[in-house]
Amino acid sequence: MRAITRALPALLGAAALVGSAVTAATVTGATTAPADDGPAVPIVRATPTKIMPLGDSNTAGGDAPGAAYRVDLYELLKADGRPIDFVGSVTSGPTTLGDRNHEGHGGWTIGQIQGSVTGWLNTYTPDVITLQIGTNDMYDDASAGAAPGKLSALIDSITTTLPNTKVFVSAIPQLADANHYSRVAAFNYTIPGIVAAKVAAGKQVSYLDANSGLFQPFDFVDMWHPNYGAASKAAVRWYSALTGVQTTRYEAEQSANAVISGAPTKRTQITSASGGAKIGYIDLPDSFVKFTFQVGTAGTYRIRARGANGMGTECTHNVSANGGTAVAMKYPSYGWDLLGTSAVDLDLKVGTNTVTFGKGECYTELDAIDISLKPTA
């Protein structure tokens, strides 16, 4: 099996590279790339890629909208035009989520997933599995100590049943309580080595840390569950792992990333927003949010915007790069607290660039943008 390190241009600036957790250099001895030359979820495919989100309530959705990272992962893949089909025996999440199937089971341990996984795999035959499990094994020292061995056995069951399925294994979110924190840290420390051993045995398994950018208590609805906005940050890391497309997130409300003018207002303490705030009232002809950042390579970049539209009809922002011709970014109407992701492609130059969001048709609040080179595979 060949390990791949994709050479991507540096996306520089105030924001951290959201996809950096999925590069092979992150963990000594462990590869995080898919097992072949293409992404696990390609743009062009004769049939949709079947993805099974597998885990506990942080897959099912312990957050208010009830779909954890699945909402934004689906939106990001849809923005690329990638044909996908979430599969599983459970159907839950907001009705606006285009595909609500999964195998996220609230309160379940690794052992409980192990007891049912073979049946699910044979029924749904996924091409890709996003596995995040172990939080409910962290209650005491004994179960936490046994968790690495159980995770290893679970991965073996998956790869034996469906050897051609690509399995992406994430570290689990940190917890607030000191005892739980230490158990989670110890468990997460073992996961890259477990994955490395599977890779060495020729199995199609990759590691990522979807949750290291989440912080207690700001990003959590309780001790156990990241909130909806925080889960969107995890979704970007899942997206990068599955596609090989590294992205950089810039928060619209953070002055290090963007300036606002004309009347927009920063709205704070909103758990559906990825940084706990978003920009509203981009309502006037001279209203805008202008992002400034750097890229290492000139080319066509995909600008994905996470926006809230509660108008009951499609709304837009007018988006331009470096003062050029504006194009319409179209947002579906999901509501003011359930955000959608839309995308436009713009040409950027080497070095410093500006991307400006101005008022378009009706009204949409702006949470954050994710930037990458335009995907080609």
Short mmCIF file of C-alpha atoms in Angstrom, two decimals:
data_model
loop_
_atom_site.label_atom_id
_atom_site.label_comp_id
_atom_site.label_asym_id
_atom_site.label_seq_id
_atom_site.Cartn_x
_atom_site.Cartn_y
_atom_site.Cartn_z
CA MET A 1 0.00 0.00 0.00
CA ARG A 2 1.33 3.42 -0.95
CA ALA A 3 1.25 6.31 1.45
CA ILE A 4 0.74 9.73 -0.12
CA THR A 5 1.86 13.13 1.02
CA ARG A 6 0.14 15.73 -1.12
CA ALA A 7 2.17 18.88 -1.78
CA LEU A 8 -0.17 21.79 -1.21
CA PRO A 9 0.58 25.52 -1.13
CA ALA A 10 0.86 27.23 2.21
CA LEU A 11 -2.23 29.16 3.20
CA LEU A 12 -0.81 31.79 5.48
CA GLY A 13 -2.28 34.44 7.74
CA ALA A 14 -3.92 34.84 11.09
CA ALA A 15 -5.99 31.67 10.97
CA ALA A 16 -4.69 28.18 11.64
CA LEU A 17 -4.71 25.58 8.89
CA VAL A 18 -7.81 23.61 9.77
CA GLY A 19 -6.76 20.61 7.70
CA SER A 20 -3.26 20.39 9.17
CA ALA A 21 -4.25 17.54 11.48
CA VAL A 22 -4.58 15.24 8.50
CA THR A 23 -1.06 15.55 7.11
CA ALA A 24 1.24 12.57 7.39
CA ALA A 25 3.87 14.62 9.21
CA THR A 26 1.57 15.04 12.19
CA VAL A 27 2.29 11.62 13.67
CA THR A 28 5.62 9.82 13.41
CA GLY A 29 5.16 6.44 11.78
CA ALA A 30 1.49 6.94 10.91
CA THR A 31 0.10 7.83 7.52
CA THR A 32 -3.09 9.81 7.30
CA ALA A 33 -3.55 9.71 3.54
CA PRO A 34 -5.97 7.42 1.73
CA ALA A 35 -4.49 4.18 0.50
CA ASP A 36 -4.51 5.03 -3.20
CA ASP A 37 -3.71 8.01 -5.40
CA GLY A 38 -7.20 9.50 -5.27
CA PRO A 39 -9.24 11.06 -2.50
CA ALA A 40 -11.55 8.83 -0.51
CA VAL A 41 -14.46 10.98 -1.70
CA PRO A 42 -13.72 12.07 -5.28
CA ILE A 43 -15.58 14.71 -7.25
CA VAL A 44 -16.15 12.49 -10.27
CA ARG A 45 -17.58 9.04 -9.57
CA ALA A 46 -20.12 6.94 -11.45
CA THR A 47 -22.05 6.22 -8.24
CA PRO A 48 -22.16 8.20 -4.98
CA THR A 49 -19.47 7.41 -2.43
CA LYS A 50 -21.16 5.64 0.50
CA ILE A 51 -20.01 7.11 3.82
CA MET A 52 -20.89 5.55 7.17
CA PRO A 53 -20.49 7.97 10.11
CA LEU A 54 -19.82 5.53 12.97
CA GLY A 55 -19.62 6.26 16.70
CA ASP A 56 -21.55 7.54 19.69
CA SER A 57 -23.57 10.71 20.41
CA ASN A 58 -20.78 12.87 18.98
CA THR A 59 -21.64 11.25 15.66
CA ALA A 60 -25.39 11.11 16.19
CA GLY A 61 -25.47 14.65 17.57
CA GLY A 62 -25.37 15.66 21.21
CA ASP A 63 -25.64 19.27 20.07
CA ALA A 64 -28.93 21.11 19.66
CA PRO A 65 -29.36 20.61 15.89
CA GLY A 66 -28.77 16.91 16.46
CA ALA A 67 -26.25 15.95 13.79
CA ALA A 68 -22.76 16.75 15.17
CA TYR A 69 -20.13 17.15 12.42
CA ARG A 70 -22.38 15.45 9.86
CA VAL A 71 -24.28 18.63 8.92
CA ASP A 72 -21.24 20.65 7.89
CA LEU A 73 -19.37 17.70 6.40
CA TYR A 74 -22.34 17.09 4.11
CA GLU A 75 -22.51 20.79 3.23
CA LEU A 76 -18.79 20.97 2.42
CA LEU A 77 -18.90 17.89 0.21
CA LYS A 78 -22.05 19.18 -1.51
CA ALA A 79 -20.36 22.54 -2.16
CA ASP A 80 -17.71 20.62 -4.14
CA GLY A 81 -20.32 18.71 -6.10
CA ARG A 82 -19.03 15.41 -4.72
CA PRO A 83 -21.68 12.65 -5.05
CA ILE A 84 -22.11 11.05 -1.61
CA ASP A 85 -24.57 8.86 0.26
CA PHE A 86 -24.50 8.70 4.06
CA VAL A 87 -25.50 5.17 5.10
CA GLY A 88 -26.56 3.48 8.33
CA SER A 89 -29.51 2.11 10.27
CA VAL A 90 -30.18 5.38 12.13
CA THR A 91 -31.89 8.41 10.61
CA SER A 92 -31.71 11.63 12.60
CA GLY A 93 -30.75 15.26 12.40
CA PRO A 94 -32.35 18.41 11.02
CA THR A 95 -34.68 17.96 8.07
CA THR A 96 -32.54 20.42 6.11
CA LEU A 97 -29.65 17.95 6.21
CA GLY A 98 -29.77 16.36 2.77
CA ASP A 99 -28.81 12.88 4.04
CA ARG A 100 -29.59 11.92 7.65
CA ASN A 101 -28.44 8.27 7.79
CA HIS A 102 -25.61 7.18 10.10
CA GLU A 103 -24.47 4.73 12.79
CA GLY A 104 -24.06 7.14 15.69
CA HIS A 105 -25.44 5.64 18.91
CA GLY A 106 -25.74 7.87 21.96
CA GLY A 107 -24.16 6.45 25.10
CA TRP A 108 -22.54 3.50 23.35
CA THR A 109 -19.07 2.22 24.16
CA ILE A 110 -16.50 0.73 21.79
CA GLY A 111 -17.60 -2.76 22.84
CA GLN A 112 -21.23 -2.05 22.03
CA ILE A 113 -20.31 -0.82 18.56
CA GLN A 114 -18.19 -3.95 18.14
CA GLY A 115 -21.22 -6.11 18.88
CA SER A 116 -23.22 -4.76 15.96
CA VAL A 117 -20.73 -3.46 13.43
CA THR A 118 -20.40 -6.57 11.26
CA GLY A 119 -24.12 -6.60 10.55
CA TRP A 120 -24.15 -2.93 9.66
CA LEU A 121 -21.17 -3.33 7.35
CA ASN A 122 -22.70 -6.28 5.51
CA THR A 123 -26.00 -4.45 5.14
CA TYR A 124 -24.75 -1.07 3.93
CA THR A 125 -21.27 -1.89 2.46
CA PRO A 126 -19.83 1.63 2.87
CA ASP A 127 -16.91 2.82 0.78
CA VAL A 128 -15.71 5.09 3.62
CA ILE A 129 -16.16 5.00 7.40
CA THR A 130 -15.64 8.00 9.66
CA LEU A 131 -14.98 6.45 13.08
CA GLN A 132 -14.98 8.45 16.29
CA ILE A 133 -15.60 6.33 19.37
CA GLY A 134 -14.43 5.98 22.97
CA THR A 135 -15.96 8.88 24.90
CA ASN A 136 -18.29 6.56 26.83
CA ASP A 137 -15.34 4.34 27.76
CA MET A 138 -13.74 7.20 29.70
CA TYR A 139 -15.95 6.99 32.80
CA ASP A 140 -13.43 5.07 34.93
CA ASP A 141 -9.83 3.95 34.82
CA ALA A 142 -10.61 0.32 34.06
CA SER A 143 -12.76 0.93 30.99
CA ALA A 144 -10.45 3.72 29.78
CA GLY A 145 -7.44 1.44 30.12
CA ALA A 146 -9.15 -1.24 28.05
CA ALA A 147 -10.26 1.20 25.35
CA PRO A 148 -7.15 1.09 23.11
CA GLY A 149 -7.30 -2.69 22.80
CA LYS A 150 -11.02 -2.56 22.06
CA LEU A 151 -10.50 0.13 19.43
CA SER A 152 -7.82 -1.98 17.77
CA ALA A 153 -10.14 -4.98 17.71
CA LEU A 154 -12.98 -2.87 16.29
CA ILE A 155 -10.79 -1.62 13.45
CA ASP A 156 -9.76 -5.22 12.76
CA SER A 157 -13.41 -6.28 12.57
CA ILE A 158 -14.15 -3.49 10.10
CA THR A 159 -11.13 -4.11 7.88
CA THR A 160 -11.65 -7.89 7.89
CA THR A 161 -15.32 -7.58 6.96
CA LEU A 162 -14.76 -4.91 4.29
CA PRO A 163 -11.04 -4.87 3.40
CA ASN A 164 -11.51 -2.34 0.57
CA THR A 165 -13.33 0.20 2.74
CA LYS A 166 -11.30 3.22 3.79
CA VAL A 167 -11.50 3.82 7.54
CA PHE A 168 -10.72 7.24 9.00
CA VAL A 169 -10.20 7.16 12.78
CA SER A 170 -10.34 10.37 14.83
CA ALA A 171 -9.20 11.19 18.31
CA ILE A 172 -12.13 11.98 20.60
CA PRO A 173 -13.00 15.40 22.10
CA GLN A 174 -11.40 16.45 25.36
CA LEU A 175 -13.59 16.64 28.47
CA ALA A 176 -13.76 19.21 31.25
CA ASP A 177 -13.46 17.09 34.40
CA ALA A 178 -9.81 16.56 35.42
CA ASN A 179 -10.07 12.76 35.73
CA HIS A 180 -11.86 12.41 32.43
CA TYR A 181 -9.40 14.80 30.81
CA SER A 182 -6.42 12.65 31.74
CA ARG A 183 -8.13 9.48 30.53
CA VAL A 184 -9.05 11.04 27.20
CA ALA A 185 -5.53 12.38 26.74
CA ALA A 186 -4.04 8.95 27.43
CA PHE A 187 -6.50 7.24 25.07
CA ASN A 188 -5.98 9.76 22.28
CA TYR A 189 -2.22 9.33 22.61
CA THR A 190 -2.54 5.65 21.67
CA ILE A 191 -4.69 6.09 18.55
CA PRO A 192 -1.95 7.14 16.07
CA GLY A 193 0.09 4.09 17.02
CA ILE A 194 -2.93 1.81 16.63
CA VAL A 195 -3.54 3.24 13.17
CA ALA A 196 0.15 2.97 12.25
CA ALA A 197 0.09 -0.73 13.10
CA LYS A 198 -2.93 -1.27 10.85
CA VAL A 199 -1.26 0.62 8.01
CA ALA A 200 1.87 -1.50 8.43
CA ALA A 201 -0.34 -4.58 8.11
CA GLY A 202 -1.67 -3.29 4.78
CA LYS A 203 -5.03 -2.08 6.00
CA GLN A 204 -6.73 1.00 4.58
CA VAL A 205 -6.85 3.02 7.79
CA SER A 206 -5.99 6.69 8.34
CA TYR A 207 -5.71 8.89 11.41
CA LEU A 208 -6.90 12.44 12.01
CA ASP A 209 -7.59 14.60 15.02
CA ALA A 210 -10.88 16.28 14.23
CA ASN A 211 -11.24 17.77 17.70
CA SER A 212 -7.94 19.29 18.86
CA GLY A 213 -9.15 22.79 17.99
CA LEU A 214 -12.11 22.53 20.40
CA PHE A 215 -11.83 23.95 23.90
CA GLN A 216 -13.75 23.46 27.13
CA PRO A 217 -16.14 24.94 28.03
CA PHE A 218 -16.45 27.45 25.18
CA ASP A 219 -17.02 24.92 22.39
CA PHE A 220 -19.20 22.47 24.35
CA VAL A 221 -22.88 22.29 25.27
CA ASP A 222 -21.95 20.14 28.29
CA MET A 223 -18.95 18.14 29.45
CA TRP A 224 -19.32 15.57 26.69
CA HIS A 225 -20.64 17.20 23.53
CA PRO A 226 -19.21 19.89 21.24
CA ASN A 227 -21.83 22.44 20.25
CA TYR A 228 -23.07 22.90 16.70
CA GLY A 229 -20.66 25.71 15.85
CA ALA A 230 -17.65 23.82 17.22
CA ALA A 231 -18.69 20.69 15.33
CA SER A 232 -18.41 22.72 12.12
CA LYS A 233 -14.69 23.15 12.83
CA ALA A 234 -14.36 19.39 13.28
CA ALA A 235 -16.27 18.89 10.02
CA VAL A 236 -13.61 20.83 8.10
CA ARG A 237 -10.97 18.41 9.35
CA TRP A 238 -13.09 15.43 8.35
CA TYR A 239 -13.54 17.05 4.93
CA SER A 240 -9.79 17.54 4.53
CA ALA A 241 -9.09 13.94 5.49
CA LEU A 242 -11.65 12.50 3.08
CA THR A 243 -10.76 14.70 0.11
CA GLY A 244 -7.08 15.54 0.56
CA VAL A 245 -8.01 19.22 0.25
CA GLN A 246 -6.44 21.29 3.02
CA THR A 247 -8.42 24.35 4.00
CA THR A 248 -7.97 27.43 6.15
CA ARG A 249 -10.83 28.84 8.18
CA TYR A 250 -11.20 32.57 8.86
CA GLU A 251 -13.80 33.79 11.37
CA ALA A 252 -15.77 36.78 10.12
CA GLU A 253 -16.05 38.34 13.58
CA GLN A 254 -12.32 38.25 14.41
CA SER A 255 -10.57 41.53 13.64
CA ALA A 256 -7.33 39.69 12.85
CA ASN A 257 -9.11 38.10 9.89
CA ALA A 258 -11.60 40.69 8.65
CA VAL A 259 -12.88 44.24 8.91
CA ILE A 260 -16.53 45.20 8.80
CA SER A 261 -18.03 48.43 7.51
CA GLY A 262 -21.33 50.07 6.69
CA ALA A 263 -23.50 48.80 9.59
CA PRO A 264 -22.79 45.09 10.09
CA THR A 265 -22.91 44.03 13.72
CA LYS A 266 -21.00 41.27 15.51
CA ARG A 267 -23.48 38.96 17.24
CA THR A 268 -21.87 37.04 20.10
CA GLN A 269 -22.55 34.04 22.35
CA ILE A 270 -24.18 32.11 19.53
CA THR A 271 -23.40 28.40 19.80
CA SER A 272 -24.33 27.72 16.18
CA ALA A 273 -21.42 29.94 15.06
CA SER A 274 -18.02 28.28 14.83
CA GLY A 275 -16.25 30.96 16.88
CA GLY A 276 -19.22 31.76 19.09
CA ALA A 277 -20.11 34.84 17.01
CA LYS A 278 -21.16 35.86 13.52
CA ILE A 279 -21.73 39.05 11.55
CA GLY A 280 -25.31 40.16 11.02
CA TYR A 281 -27.00 43.16 9.43
CA ILE A 282 -25.05 43.22 6.18
CA ASP A 283 -28.09 45.15 5.04
CA LEU A 284 -27.02 48.34 3.27
CA PRO A 285 -25.37 48.99 -0.12
CA ASP A 286 -22.15 50.03 1.63
CA SER A 287 -22.17 47.15 4.14
CA PHE A 288 -19.33 44.67 3.80
CA VAL A 289 -17.03 42.21 5.52
CA LYS A 290 -13.52 42.21 4.05
CA PHE A 291 -11.12 39.35 4.75
CA THR A 292 -7.36 39.79 4.29
CA PHE A 293 -5.07 36.76 4.06
CA GLN A 294 -2.12 35.36 2.15
CA VAL A 295 -1.71 32.40 -0.19
CA GLY A 296 1.51 30.81 -1.34
CA THR A 297 0.47 30.01 -4.91
CA ALA A 298 -1.49 31.98 -7.48
CA GLY A 299 -4.52 30.19 -8.87
CA THR A 300 -8.23 29.59 -8.62
CA TYR A 301 -9.36 29.14 -5.03
CA ARG A 302 -12.63 27.88 -3.63
CA ILE A 303 -14.15 30.27 -1.11
CA ARG A 304 -16.72 28.50 1.06
CA ALA A 305 -18.90 30.64 3.30
CA ARG A 306 -20.91 29.46 6.30
CA GLY A 307 -24.00 31.63 6.48
CA ALA A 308 -27.36 31.85 8.26
CA ASN A 309 -30.38 32.72 6.14
CA GLY A 310 -33.78 32.84 7.82
CA MET A 311 -35.59 34.72 5.07
CA GLY A 312 -37.55 31.77 3.70
CA THR A 313 -36.00 32.17 0.26
CA GLU A 314 -32.55 31.98 -1.31
CA CYS A 315 -30.40 35.02 -0.49
CA THR A 316 -26.97 36.14 -1.65
CA HIS A 317 -23.81 38.05 -0.86
CA ASN A 318 -21.83 39.77 -3.58
CA VAL A 319 -18.29 38.40 -3.28
CA SER A 320 -15.16 39.78 -4.93
CA ALA A 321 -11.41 39.22 -4.76
CA ASN A 322 -8.96 42.13 -4.69
CA GLY A 323 -11.56 44.63 -5.82
CA GLY A 324 -12.50 42.66 -8.93
CA THR A 325 -15.90 41.81 -10.36
CA ALA A 326 -18.33 40.51 -7.73
CA VAL A 327 -20.11 37.18 -8.08
CA ALA A 328 -23.18 35.99 -6.19
CA MET A 329 -22.74 33.60 -3.26
CA LYS A 330 -26.12 31.87 -2.88
CA TYR A 331 -27.38 30.66 0.51
CA PRO A 332 -30.30 28.31 1.11
CA SER A 333 -32.82 29.36 3.75
CA TYR A 334 -32.31 27.00 6.69
CA GLY A 335 -33.00 29.53 9.46
CA TRP A 336 -30.96 31.93 11.57
CA ASP A 337 -29.51 29.15 13.76
CA LEU A 338 -28.95 26.34 11.24
CA LEU A 339 -26.22 27.43 8.87
CA GLY A 340 -25.56 26.43 5.28
CA THR A 341 -22.32 26.33 3.31
CA SER A 342 -22.05 27.86 -0.16
CA ALA A 343 -19.05 28.33 -2.45
CA VAL A 344 -17.65 30.45 -5.24
CA ASP A 345 -14.35 30.15 -7.11
CA LEU A 346 -12.13 33.22 -7.34
CA ASP A 347 -8.67 33.88 -8.76
CA LEU A 348 -6.11 34.88 -6.13
CA LYS A 349 -2.54 36.12 -6.46
CA VAL A 350 0.61 35.13 -4.61
CA GLY A 351 0.87 36.94 -1.29
CA THR A 352 -1.77 39.17 0.26
CA ASN A 353 -5.36 39.04 -1.00
CA THR A 354 -8.67 40.54 0.03
CA VAL A 355 -12.06 38.86 -0.36
CA THR A 356 -15.06 41.10 0.25
CA PHE A 357 -18.62 40.08 1.09
CA GLY A 358 -21.18 42.80 0.33
CA LYS A 359 -24.94 42.93 0.42
CA GLY A 360 -26.72 40.93 -2.26
CA GLU A 361 -30.34 39.81 -2.52
CA CYS A 362 -32.19 39.88 0.84
CA TYR A 363 -30.17 39.08 3.98
CA THR A 364 -27.70 36.47 5.25
CA GLU A 365 -25.51 36.48 8.37
CA LEU A 366 -21.86 35.50 7.86
CA ASP A 367 -20.09 33.16 10.27
CA ALA A 368 -16.79 32.10 8.68
CA ILE A 369 -15.09 31.25 5.41
CA ASP A 370 -12.98 28.24 4.43
CA ILE A 371 -10.40 28.65 1.67
CA SER A 372 -8.51 26.11 -0.44
CA LEU A 373 -7.26 25.68 -3.95
CA LYS A 374 -10.13 24.71 -6.21
CA PRO A 375 -10.43 20.91 -5.92
CA THR A 376 -9.74 18.94 -9.08
CA ALA A 377 -10.14 15.34 -7.89
#
